[in-house]
Every structure is written in structure tokens, then in C-alpha cells.
Short mmCIF file of C-alpha atoms and ligand atoms in Angstrom, two decimals:
data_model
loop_
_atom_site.label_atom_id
_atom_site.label_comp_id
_atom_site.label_asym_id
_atom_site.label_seq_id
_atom_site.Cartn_x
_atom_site.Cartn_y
_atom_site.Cartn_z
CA UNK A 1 -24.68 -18.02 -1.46
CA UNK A 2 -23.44 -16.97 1.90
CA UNK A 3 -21.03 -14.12 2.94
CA UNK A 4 -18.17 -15.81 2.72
CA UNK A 5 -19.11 -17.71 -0.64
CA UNK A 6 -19.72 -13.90 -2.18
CA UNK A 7 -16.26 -13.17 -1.34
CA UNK A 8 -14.74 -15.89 -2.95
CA UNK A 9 -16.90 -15.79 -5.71
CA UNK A 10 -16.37 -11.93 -6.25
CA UNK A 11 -12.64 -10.75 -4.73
CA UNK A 12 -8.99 -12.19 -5.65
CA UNK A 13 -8.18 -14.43 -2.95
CA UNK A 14 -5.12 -12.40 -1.79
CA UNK A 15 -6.23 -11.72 1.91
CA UNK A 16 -6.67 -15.13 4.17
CA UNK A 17 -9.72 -13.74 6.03
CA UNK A 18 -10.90 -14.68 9.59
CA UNK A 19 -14.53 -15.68 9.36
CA UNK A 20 -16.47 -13.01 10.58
CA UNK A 21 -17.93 -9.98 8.85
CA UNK A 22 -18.48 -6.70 10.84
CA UNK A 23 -20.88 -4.21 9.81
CA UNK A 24 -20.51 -1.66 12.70
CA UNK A 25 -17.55 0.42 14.51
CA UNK A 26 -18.11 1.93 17.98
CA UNK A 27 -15.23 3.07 20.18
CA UNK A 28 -12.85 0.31 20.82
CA UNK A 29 -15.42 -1.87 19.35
CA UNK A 30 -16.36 -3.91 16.57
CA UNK A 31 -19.75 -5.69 15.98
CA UNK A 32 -20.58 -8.92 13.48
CA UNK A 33 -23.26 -9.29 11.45
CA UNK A 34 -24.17 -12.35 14.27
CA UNK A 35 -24.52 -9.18 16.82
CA UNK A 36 -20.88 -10.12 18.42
CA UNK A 37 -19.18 -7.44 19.80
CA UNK A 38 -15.08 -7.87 19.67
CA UNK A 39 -12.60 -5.46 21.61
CA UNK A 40 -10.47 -4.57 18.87
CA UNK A 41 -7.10 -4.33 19.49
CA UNK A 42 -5.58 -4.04 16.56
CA UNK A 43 -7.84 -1.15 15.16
CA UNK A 44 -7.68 -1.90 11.48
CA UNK A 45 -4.12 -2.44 11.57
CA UNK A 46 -2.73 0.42 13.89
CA UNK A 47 -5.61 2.54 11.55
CA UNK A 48 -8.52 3.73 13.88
CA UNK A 49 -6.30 5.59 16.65
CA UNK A 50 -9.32 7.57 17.69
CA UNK A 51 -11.26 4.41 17.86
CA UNK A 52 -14.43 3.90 15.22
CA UNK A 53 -16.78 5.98 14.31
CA UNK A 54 -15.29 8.74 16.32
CA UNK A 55 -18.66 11.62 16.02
CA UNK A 56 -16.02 14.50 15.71
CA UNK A 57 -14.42 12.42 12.48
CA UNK A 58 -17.19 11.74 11.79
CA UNK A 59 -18.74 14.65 11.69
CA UNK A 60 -15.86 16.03 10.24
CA UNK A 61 -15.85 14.23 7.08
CA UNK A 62 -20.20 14.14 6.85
CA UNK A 63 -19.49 18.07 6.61
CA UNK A 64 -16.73 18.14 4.45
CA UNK A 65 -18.34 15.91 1.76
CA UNK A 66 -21.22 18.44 2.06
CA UNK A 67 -19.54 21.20 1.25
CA UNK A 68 -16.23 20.11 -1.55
CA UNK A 69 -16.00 16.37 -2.09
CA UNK A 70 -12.97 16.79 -4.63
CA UNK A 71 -11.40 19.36 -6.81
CA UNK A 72 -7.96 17.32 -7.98
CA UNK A 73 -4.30 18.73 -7.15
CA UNK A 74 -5.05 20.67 -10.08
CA UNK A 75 -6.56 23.42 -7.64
CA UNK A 76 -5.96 24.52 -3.74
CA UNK A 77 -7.66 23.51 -1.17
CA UNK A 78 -7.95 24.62 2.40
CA UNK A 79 -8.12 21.64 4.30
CA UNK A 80 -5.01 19.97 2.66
CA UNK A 81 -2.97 23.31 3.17
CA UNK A 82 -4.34 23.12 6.96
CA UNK A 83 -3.04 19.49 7.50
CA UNK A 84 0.11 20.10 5.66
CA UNK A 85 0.69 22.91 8.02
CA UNK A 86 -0.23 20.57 10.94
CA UNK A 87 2.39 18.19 10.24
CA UNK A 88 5.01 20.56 9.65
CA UNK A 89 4.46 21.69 12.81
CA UNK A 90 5.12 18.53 14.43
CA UNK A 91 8.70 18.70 13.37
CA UNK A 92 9.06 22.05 12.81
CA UNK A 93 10.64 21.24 9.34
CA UNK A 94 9.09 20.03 6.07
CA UNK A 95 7.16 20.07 2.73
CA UNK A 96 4.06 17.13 2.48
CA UNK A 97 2.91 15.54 -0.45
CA UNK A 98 -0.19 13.48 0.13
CA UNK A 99 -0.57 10.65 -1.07
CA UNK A 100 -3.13 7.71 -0.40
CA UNK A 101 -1.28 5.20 1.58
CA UNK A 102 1.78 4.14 3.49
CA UNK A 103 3.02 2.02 -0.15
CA UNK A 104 2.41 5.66 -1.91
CA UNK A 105 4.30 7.49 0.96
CA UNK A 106 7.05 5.41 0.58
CA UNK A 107 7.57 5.58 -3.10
CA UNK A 108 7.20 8.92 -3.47
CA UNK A 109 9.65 9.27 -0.81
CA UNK A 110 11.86 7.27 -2.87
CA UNK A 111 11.26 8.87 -5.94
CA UNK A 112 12.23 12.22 -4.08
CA UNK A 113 15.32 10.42 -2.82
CA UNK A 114 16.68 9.70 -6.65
CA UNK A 115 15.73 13.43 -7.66
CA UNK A 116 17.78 14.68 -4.46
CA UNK A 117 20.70 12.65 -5.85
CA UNK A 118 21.00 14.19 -8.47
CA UNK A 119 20.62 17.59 -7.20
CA UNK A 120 23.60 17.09 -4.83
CA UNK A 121 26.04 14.61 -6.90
CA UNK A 122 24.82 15.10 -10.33
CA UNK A 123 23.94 11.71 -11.57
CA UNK A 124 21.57 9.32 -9.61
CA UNK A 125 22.30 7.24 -7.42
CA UNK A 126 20.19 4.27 -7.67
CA UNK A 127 21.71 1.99 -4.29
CA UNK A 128 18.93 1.78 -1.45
CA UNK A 129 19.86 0.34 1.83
CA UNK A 130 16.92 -0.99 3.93
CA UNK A 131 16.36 -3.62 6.40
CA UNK A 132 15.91 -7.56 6.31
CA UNK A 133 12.69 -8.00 7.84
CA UNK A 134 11.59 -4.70 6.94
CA UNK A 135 8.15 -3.91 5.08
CA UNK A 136 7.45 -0.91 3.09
CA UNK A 137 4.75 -1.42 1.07
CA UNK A 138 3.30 -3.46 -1.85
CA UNK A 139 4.19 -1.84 -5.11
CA UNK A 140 7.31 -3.27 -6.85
CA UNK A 141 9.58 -0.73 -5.73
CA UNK A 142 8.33 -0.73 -2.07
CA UNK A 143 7.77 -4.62 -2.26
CA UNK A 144 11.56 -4.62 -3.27
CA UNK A 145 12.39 -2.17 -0.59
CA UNK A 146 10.62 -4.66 1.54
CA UNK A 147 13.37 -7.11 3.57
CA UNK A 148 10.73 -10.53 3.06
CA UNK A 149 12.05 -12.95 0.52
CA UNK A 150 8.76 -14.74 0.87
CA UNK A 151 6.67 -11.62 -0.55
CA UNK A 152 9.36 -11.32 -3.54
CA UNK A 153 9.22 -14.26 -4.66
CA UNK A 154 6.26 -14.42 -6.80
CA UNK A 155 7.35 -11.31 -8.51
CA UNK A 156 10.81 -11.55 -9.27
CA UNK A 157 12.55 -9.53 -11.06
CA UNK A 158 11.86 -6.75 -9.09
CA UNK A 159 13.66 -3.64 -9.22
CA UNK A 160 17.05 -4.54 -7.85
CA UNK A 161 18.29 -0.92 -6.45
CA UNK A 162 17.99 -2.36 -2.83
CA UNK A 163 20.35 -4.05 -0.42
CA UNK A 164 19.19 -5.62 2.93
CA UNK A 165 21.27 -5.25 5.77
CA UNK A 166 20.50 -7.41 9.03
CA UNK A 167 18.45 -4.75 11.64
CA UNK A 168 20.23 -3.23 14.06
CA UNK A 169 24.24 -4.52 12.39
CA UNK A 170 25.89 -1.51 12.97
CA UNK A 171 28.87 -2.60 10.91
CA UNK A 172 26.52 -3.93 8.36
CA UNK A 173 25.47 -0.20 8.11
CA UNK A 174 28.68 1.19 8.07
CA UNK A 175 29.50 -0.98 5.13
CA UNK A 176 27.08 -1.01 2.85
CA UNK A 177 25.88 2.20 2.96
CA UNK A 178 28.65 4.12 0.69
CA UNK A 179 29.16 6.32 -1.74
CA UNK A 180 26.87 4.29 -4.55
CA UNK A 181 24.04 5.32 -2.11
CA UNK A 182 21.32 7.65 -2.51
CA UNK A 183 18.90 6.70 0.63
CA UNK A 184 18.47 4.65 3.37
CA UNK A 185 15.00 3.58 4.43
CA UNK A 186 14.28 1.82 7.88
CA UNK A 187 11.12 1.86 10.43
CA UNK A 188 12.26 2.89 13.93
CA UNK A 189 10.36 -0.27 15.06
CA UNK A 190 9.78 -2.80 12.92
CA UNK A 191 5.97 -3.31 12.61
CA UNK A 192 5.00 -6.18 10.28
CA UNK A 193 8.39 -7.89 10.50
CA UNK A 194 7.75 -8.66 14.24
CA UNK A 195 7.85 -5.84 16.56
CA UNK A 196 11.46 -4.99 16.74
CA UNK A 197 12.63 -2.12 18.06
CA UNK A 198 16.21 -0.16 16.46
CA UNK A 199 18.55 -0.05 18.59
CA UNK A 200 20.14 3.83 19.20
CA UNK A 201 23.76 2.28 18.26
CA UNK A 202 22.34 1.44 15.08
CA UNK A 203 19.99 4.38 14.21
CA UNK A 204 23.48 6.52 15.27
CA UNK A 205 25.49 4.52 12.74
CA UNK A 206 22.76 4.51 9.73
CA UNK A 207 22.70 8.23 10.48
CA UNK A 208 26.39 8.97 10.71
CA UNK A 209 27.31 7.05 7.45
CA UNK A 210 24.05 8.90 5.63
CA UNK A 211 25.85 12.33 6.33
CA UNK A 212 29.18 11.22 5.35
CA UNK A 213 28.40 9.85 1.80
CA UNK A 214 25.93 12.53 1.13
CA UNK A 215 22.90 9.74 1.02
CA UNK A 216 18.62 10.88 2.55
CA UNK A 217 17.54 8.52 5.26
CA UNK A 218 13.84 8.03 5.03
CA UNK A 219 12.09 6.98 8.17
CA UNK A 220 8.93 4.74 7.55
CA UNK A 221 6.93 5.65 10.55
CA UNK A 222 3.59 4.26 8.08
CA UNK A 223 2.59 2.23 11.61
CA UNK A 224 4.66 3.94 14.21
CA UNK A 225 3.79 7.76 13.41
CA UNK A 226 0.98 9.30 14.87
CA UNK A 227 1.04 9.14 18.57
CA UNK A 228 1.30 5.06 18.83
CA UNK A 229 4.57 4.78 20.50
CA UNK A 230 4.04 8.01 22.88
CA UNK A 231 5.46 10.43 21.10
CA UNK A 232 4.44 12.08 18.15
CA UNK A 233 6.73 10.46 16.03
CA UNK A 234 8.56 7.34 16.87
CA UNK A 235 11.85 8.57 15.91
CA UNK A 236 11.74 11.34 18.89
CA UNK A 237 12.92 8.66 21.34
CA UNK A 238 15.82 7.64 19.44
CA UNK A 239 19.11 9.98 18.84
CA UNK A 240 18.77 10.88 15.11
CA UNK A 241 16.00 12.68 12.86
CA UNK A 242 15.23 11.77 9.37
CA UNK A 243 15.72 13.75 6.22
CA UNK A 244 12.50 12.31 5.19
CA UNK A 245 9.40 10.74 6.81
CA UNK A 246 6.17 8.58 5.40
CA UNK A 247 2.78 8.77 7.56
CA UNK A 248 -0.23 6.87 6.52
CA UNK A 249 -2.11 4.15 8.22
CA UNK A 250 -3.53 6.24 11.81
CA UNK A 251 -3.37 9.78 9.78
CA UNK A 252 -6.73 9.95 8.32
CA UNK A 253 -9.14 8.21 11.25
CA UNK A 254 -10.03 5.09 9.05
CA UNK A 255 -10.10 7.16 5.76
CA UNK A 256 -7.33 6.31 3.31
CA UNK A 257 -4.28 8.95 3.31
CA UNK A 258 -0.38 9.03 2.81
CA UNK A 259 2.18 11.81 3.32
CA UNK A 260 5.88 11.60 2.40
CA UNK A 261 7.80 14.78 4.20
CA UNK A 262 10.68 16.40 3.48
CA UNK A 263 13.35 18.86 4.96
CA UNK A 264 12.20 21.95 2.92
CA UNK A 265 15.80 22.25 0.85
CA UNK A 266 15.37 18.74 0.13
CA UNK A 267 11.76 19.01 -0.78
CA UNK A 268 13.32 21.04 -3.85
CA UNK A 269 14.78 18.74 -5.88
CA UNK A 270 10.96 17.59 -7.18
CA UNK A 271 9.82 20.05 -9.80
CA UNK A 272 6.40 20.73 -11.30
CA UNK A 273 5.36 17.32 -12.93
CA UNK A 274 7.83 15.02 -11.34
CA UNK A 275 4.97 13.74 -9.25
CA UNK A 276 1.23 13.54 -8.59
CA UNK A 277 -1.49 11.66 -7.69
CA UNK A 278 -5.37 12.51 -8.57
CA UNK A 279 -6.77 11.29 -4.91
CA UNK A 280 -4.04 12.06 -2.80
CA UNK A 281 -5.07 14.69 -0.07
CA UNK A 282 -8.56 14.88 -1.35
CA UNK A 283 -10.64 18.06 1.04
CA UNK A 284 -12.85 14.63 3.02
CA UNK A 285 -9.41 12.94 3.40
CA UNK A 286 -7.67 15.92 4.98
CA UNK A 287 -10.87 16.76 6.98
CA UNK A 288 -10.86 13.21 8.72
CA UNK A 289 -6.96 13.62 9.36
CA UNK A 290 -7.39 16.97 11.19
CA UNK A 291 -10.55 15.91 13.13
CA UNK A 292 -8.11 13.22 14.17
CA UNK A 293 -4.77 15.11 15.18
CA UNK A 294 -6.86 17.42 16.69
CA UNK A 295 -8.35 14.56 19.13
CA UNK A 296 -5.21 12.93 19.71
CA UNK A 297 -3.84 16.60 20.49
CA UNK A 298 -6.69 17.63 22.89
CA UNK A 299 -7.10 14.27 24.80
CA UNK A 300 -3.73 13.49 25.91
CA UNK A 301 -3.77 10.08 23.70
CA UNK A 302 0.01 10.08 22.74
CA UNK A 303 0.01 9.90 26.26
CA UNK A 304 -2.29 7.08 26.69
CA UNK A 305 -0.88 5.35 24.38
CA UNK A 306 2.57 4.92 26.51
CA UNK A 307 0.75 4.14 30.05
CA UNK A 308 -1.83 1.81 28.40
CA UNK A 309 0.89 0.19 26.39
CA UNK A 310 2.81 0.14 29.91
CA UNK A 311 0.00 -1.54 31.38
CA UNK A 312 -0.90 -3.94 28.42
CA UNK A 313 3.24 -5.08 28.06
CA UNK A 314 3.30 -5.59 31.82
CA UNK A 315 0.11 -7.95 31.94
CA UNK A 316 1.00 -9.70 28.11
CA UNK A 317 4.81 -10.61 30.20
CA UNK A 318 3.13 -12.16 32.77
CA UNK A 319 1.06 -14.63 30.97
CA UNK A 320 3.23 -18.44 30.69
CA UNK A 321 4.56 -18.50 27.19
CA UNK A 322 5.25 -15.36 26.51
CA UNK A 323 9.50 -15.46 26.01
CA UNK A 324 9.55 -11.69 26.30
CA UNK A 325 7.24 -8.68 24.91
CA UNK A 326 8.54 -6.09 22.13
CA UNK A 327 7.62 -2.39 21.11
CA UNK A 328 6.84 0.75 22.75
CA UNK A 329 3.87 2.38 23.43
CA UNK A 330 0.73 1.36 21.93
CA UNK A 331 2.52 -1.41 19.61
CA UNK A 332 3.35 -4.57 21.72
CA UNK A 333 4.55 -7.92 19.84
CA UNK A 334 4.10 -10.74 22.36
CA UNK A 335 6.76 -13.20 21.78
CA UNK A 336 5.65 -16.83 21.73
CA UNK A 337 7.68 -19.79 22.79
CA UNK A 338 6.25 -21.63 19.82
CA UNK A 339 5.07 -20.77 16.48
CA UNK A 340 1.41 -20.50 17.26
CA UNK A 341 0.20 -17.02 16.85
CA UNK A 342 -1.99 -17.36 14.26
CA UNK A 343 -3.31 -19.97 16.81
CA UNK A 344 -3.69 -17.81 19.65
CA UNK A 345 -4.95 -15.00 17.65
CA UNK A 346 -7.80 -17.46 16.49
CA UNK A 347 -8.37 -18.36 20.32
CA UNK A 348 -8.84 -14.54 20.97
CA UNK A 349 -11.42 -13.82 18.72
CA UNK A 350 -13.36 -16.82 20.40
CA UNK A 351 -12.81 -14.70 23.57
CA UNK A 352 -13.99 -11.63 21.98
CA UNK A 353 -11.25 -9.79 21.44
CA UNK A 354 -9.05 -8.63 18.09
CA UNK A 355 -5.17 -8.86 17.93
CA UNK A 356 -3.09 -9.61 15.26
CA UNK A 357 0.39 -11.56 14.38
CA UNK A 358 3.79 -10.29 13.44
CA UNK A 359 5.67 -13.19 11.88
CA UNK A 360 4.87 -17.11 12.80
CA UNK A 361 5.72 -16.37 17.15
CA UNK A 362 4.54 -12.76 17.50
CA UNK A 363 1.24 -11.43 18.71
CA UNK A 364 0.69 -7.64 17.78
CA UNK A 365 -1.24 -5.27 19.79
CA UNK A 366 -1.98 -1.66 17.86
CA UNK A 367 -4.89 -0.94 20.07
CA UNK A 368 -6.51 2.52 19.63
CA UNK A 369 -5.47 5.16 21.13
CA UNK A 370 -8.27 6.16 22.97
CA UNK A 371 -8.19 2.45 25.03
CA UNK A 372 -8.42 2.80 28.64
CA UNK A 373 -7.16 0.76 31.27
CA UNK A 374 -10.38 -1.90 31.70
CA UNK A 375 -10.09 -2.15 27.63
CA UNK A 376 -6.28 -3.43 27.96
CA UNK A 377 -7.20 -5.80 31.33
CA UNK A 378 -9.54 -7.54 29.10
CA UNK A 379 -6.94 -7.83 26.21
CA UNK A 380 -4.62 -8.77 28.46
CA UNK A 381 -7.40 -11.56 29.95
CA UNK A 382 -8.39 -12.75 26.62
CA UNK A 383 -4.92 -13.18 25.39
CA UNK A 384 -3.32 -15.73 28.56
CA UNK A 385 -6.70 -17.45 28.35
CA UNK A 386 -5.92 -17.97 24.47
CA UNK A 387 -2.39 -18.72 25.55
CA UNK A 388 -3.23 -21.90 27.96
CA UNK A 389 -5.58 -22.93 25.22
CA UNK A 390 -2.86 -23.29 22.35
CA UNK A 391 0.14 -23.48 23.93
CA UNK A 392 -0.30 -26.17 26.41
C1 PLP B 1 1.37 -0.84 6.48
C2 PLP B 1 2.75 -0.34 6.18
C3 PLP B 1 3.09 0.11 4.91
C4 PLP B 1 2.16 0.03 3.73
O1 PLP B 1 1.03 0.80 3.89
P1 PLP B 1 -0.23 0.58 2.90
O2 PLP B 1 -1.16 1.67 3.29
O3 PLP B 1 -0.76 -0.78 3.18
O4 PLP B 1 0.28 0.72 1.52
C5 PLP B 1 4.36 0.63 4.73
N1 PLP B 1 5.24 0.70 5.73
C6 PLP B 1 4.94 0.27 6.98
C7 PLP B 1 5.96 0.39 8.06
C8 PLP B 1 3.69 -0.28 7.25
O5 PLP B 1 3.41 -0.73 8.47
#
């Protein structure tokens, strides 16, 4: 059998893979088992912000599992109370549970939501506003929190707490988010569901109704967090700040982590045993993540990440076809006058480079952090000469 007849033979066929199968990570790049190298521009899904095999990660995690592979939640450990501290200190506020993705972020933030509900009204509120076109995750509750009727459908019933308002309806917000409501979760841009920025009119209103009716807003920033729009967090370019925030995908350099943060008085309402998880901020885990922030830190790449993505959304506007280009920072949708960017995105590879799609029109670029300006000119390259090929 070949590669790709193991993979059938072996995995659930839940992932529609492209057919190529890398074995090595350097930098920006990726390399086949053929000996192809690809510019990756997508980095795992807006995952390897430091690029691959970064040594210091690397290091960082070769030394951790060295020394104390994994103890449980059970016990403390000093590199999960280090990275705990490290994201409280990029708000200034908040208490982190770790968790092992951006699904497991999400429903423990969500979890936390229904306990604060019934700290402050007394019974639990079970309404959840969220987004059409939003994605949260892939659990049932986050799949439901999800805006995609496509991705319910084969699981219906789901659990049926949520209602979707259309992003960025500002009296949508004001109306459905009343006094049956005990959160509101949104993504300040929305990743998956095409690139699509909030608009400050509507993050205002979501905010404003949230305070009067006594409801948490959670901000997934699962794909936006982390540096990739040029700040820290996403939401510090918009006019409001969360009562709660989920990290995962860019957080741990390519290892698996989650972390749902709260305000600290809202952090209370979980008690001993509400909630736990037996991986999540494991000592190799937490070591990778503060290799990580501590690169993104020292080099400047929150930075980078806004003049590259400057750079990239200048040169992706330019190329015939493109209606108009979304995001900010490092994560660019290219919008496509036709449906075609799974198409395109095929053409690219051929061209050596890695991008991904957001919806049926949209081309996403997450590129690592760390890419510098010859890195997006041949992105930019590869994608109008994948352009003329599919959209003539
Ligand atoms: C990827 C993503 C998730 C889900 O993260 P997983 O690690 O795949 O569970 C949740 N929310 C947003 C905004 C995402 O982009």
C-alpha cells in the first residue's frame, strides 16, 4: 500500500486531505516526503507562529520532557504557574485554566459562563448568543455554538441553548441578547467563517447590552490571539474588552494547548471539581508556550505580523480577481470573484506555496509570524499566478 492508501485504510475519513505528506518543518518551511519544499503560509492553521521547529521551542520542550513529562492537575507545577502568570500579564486581569485546545477553551469558557449565572442571578441562565458564520469548536456544545448549519446537520439535536445573530447586526444584538442570557460568544474576526472583521458599532452594542442584562461576553480569539493581528490580542483594536477570553491554536508553538481566562471575580464562580482535564497544561505543553511568547516578545513579531500582513494585503489586492482582501494583520482572506478557492489553493501548492480557504470564495493567509518580507513577495507571486490559472 502507499501513503495515502494507509490513511484510508487506517484513519476515519473526516479530513479531505491534499496529497502530499510532509515529514520535516524548518522556518517558514515545509518539506514532502518527494523532497518538495512548500512556503507555508498557513502554518498549521494560524498554529506555528514562531515558524517550525523553532531550536528555542524546541529546545524548550527536549528539556522539559527531560526533566517532568507529567504530574496531572492533581499537583503544581512551575511551568504552568509561569505561563498562567504570562498571560495574565497580557491583560493585566485574569485566572487561566488550561485546557488542550481552542474546542476545550471554549467550553470551559462556557461552562464558567452558566456557573457565573448563577452566582449573579441565582438560577442559570442557559440562552447563548453567538454569531452566524461563527466557529467555535467541534464538541456538541461548541459545534452548536458554532453559526454553520452545514456542520450541524449531521448531529442534530444538538444542545439548543444558542441563538445566531447575523455578524456585525447591531440591532440584532440589541434584541436578542436579554435578560434570558447568560453569555455572548463572538471572534473579533471571524476566522474559519471567512475572514470577517467586527465592526466597532457592533462589538460596542454586544458589549453595552452584556452589561445591562447582567450576561459574560466571551471573546474567541482561538485564531486571532497571540500576536496574529498586531496586537497581542485582537480585541485591543476594537473599543470593548471581554469578561472572558479562549487562546489555543498559536499558544503552544505546534504543541497542543487551550486556555479559557477569566476576570478574577468571575473566575470564582467555578469551585473545586466543577472542572478538569488530565492533559490540560501538562509541564512540556507550558514549556513550548513560554519558549514561544517569549520569542514573539523578544523579536518584535506582533509587529511583523501587521507590516508583513500590510505588505501581503497590499500585493493579494492587486492581483485580477481578487473583489477585495479581509483581516488584519497576519490573517488575510482574499476574496474571490468566483467560488474557486479550493481551486486556487490547489494551484498554489503546485507553485510551492501553502494557503488555505475560508468558505467557497476566500483564500486565508495565517502565515507565521516570523515571515519576512521576500517570504510574503513569493506568497503574494504564487497566489496571482494561481489566480490567472483558475480564474480565467
Ligand atoms: C480553530 C478554532 C477553534 C477550535 O480549535 P480546536 O483546537 O480545533 O478545537 C475554536 N475557535 C476558533 C475561532 C478557531 O479558529
Amino acid at each position: 500500500m502507499n501513503t495515502q492508501e494507509r490513511d484510508h485504510a487506517s484513519q476515519m475519513s473526516v479530513y479531505q486531505r491534499a496529497p502530499i505528506t510532509f515529514v520535516r518543518g524548518e522556518g517558514c518551511d515545509l518539506i514532502a516526503d518527494t523532497g518538495e519544499r512548500y512556503l507555508d503560509l498557513l502554518a498549521g492553521i494560524a498554529v506555528t507562529a514562531v515558524g517550525h521547529c523553532h531550536p528555542e521551542v524546541v529546545q524548550a520542550i527536549a528539556t522539559q520532557a527531560a526533566t517532568l513529562d507529567h504530574v496531572s492537575n492533581l499537583y503544581r507545577t512551575l511551568p504552568q504557574i509561569e505561563l498562567a502568570e504570562r498571560l495574565r500579564a497580557t491583560t493585566g486581569w485574569g485566572k487561566v485554566f488550561f485546557a488542550n485546545s481552542g474546542a476545550e477553551a471554549n467550553e470551559c469558557a462556557l461552562k464558567l459562563a452558566r456557573r457565573i449565572s448563577v452566582a449573579r442571578h441565582g438560577l442559570p441562565r442557559t440562552k447563548v448568543v453567538a454569531a452566524l458564520g461563527g466557529f467555535h469548536g467541534r464538541t456538541f456544545a461548541t459545534l452548536a455554538a458554532t453559526g454553520q448549519a452545514g456542520k450541524h446537520d449531521p448531529f442534530l439535536p444538538l444542545p439548543d441553548w444558542f441563538s445566531h445573530i447575523p455578524y456585525n447586526d447591531v440591532d440584532a444584538a440589541s434584541a436578542s441578547i436579554d435578560e434570558l442570557t447568560g453569555a455572548v460568544i463572538l471572534e473579533i474576526i471571524q476566522g474559519e467563517g471567512g475572514v470577517i472583521p467586527a465592526t466597532p458599532d457592533f462589538l460596542r452594542a454586544v458589549r453595552q447590552r452584556c452589561d445591562e442584562v447582567g450576561a459574560v461576553l466571551i471573546l474567541d480569539e482561538v485564531q486571532t490571539g497571540i500576536g496574529r493581528t498586531g496586537t497581542f490580542w485582537a480585541y485591543e483594536q476594537t473599543p470593548i474588552e471581554p469578561d472572558l477570553i479562549t487562546a489555543a491554536k498559536a499558544l503552544g508553538g505546534g504543541l497542543p494547548i487551550g486556555a479559557c481566562m477569566a476576570r478574577d471575580e468571575l473566575a470564582e464562580a467555578f469551585q473545586p471539581g466543577d472542572h478538569a482535564t488530565t492533559f490540560g497544561g501538562g509541564p512540556v505543553v507550558c514549556a513550548a508556550a513560554l519558549a514561544t511568547l517569549s520569542i514573539i516578545e523578544r523579536e518584535g513579531l506582533t509587529a511583523n505580523a501587521e507590516s508583513r500582513g500590510a505588505q501581503l494585503a497590499e500585493g493579494l489586492s492587486m492581483v485580477p480577481g481578487v473583489l477585495e482582501v479581509r483581516g488584519r494583520g497576519a490573517l488575510l482572506g482574499a476574496v474571490l470573484s468566483a467560488d474557486r478557492a479550493s481551486a486556487v489553493v490547489d494551484a498554489m501548492r503546485t507553485h510551492g506555496v501553502i494557503a488555505g480557504t475560508a468558505g467557497p470564495d476566500v483564500v486565508r493567509f495565517a502565515p507565521p509570524l516570523v515571515i519576512d518580507a521576500l517570504g510574503v513577495q513569493r506568497g503574494i507571486e504564487a497566489f496571482a499566478a494561481a489566480a490567472s490559472e483558475v480564474l480565467v
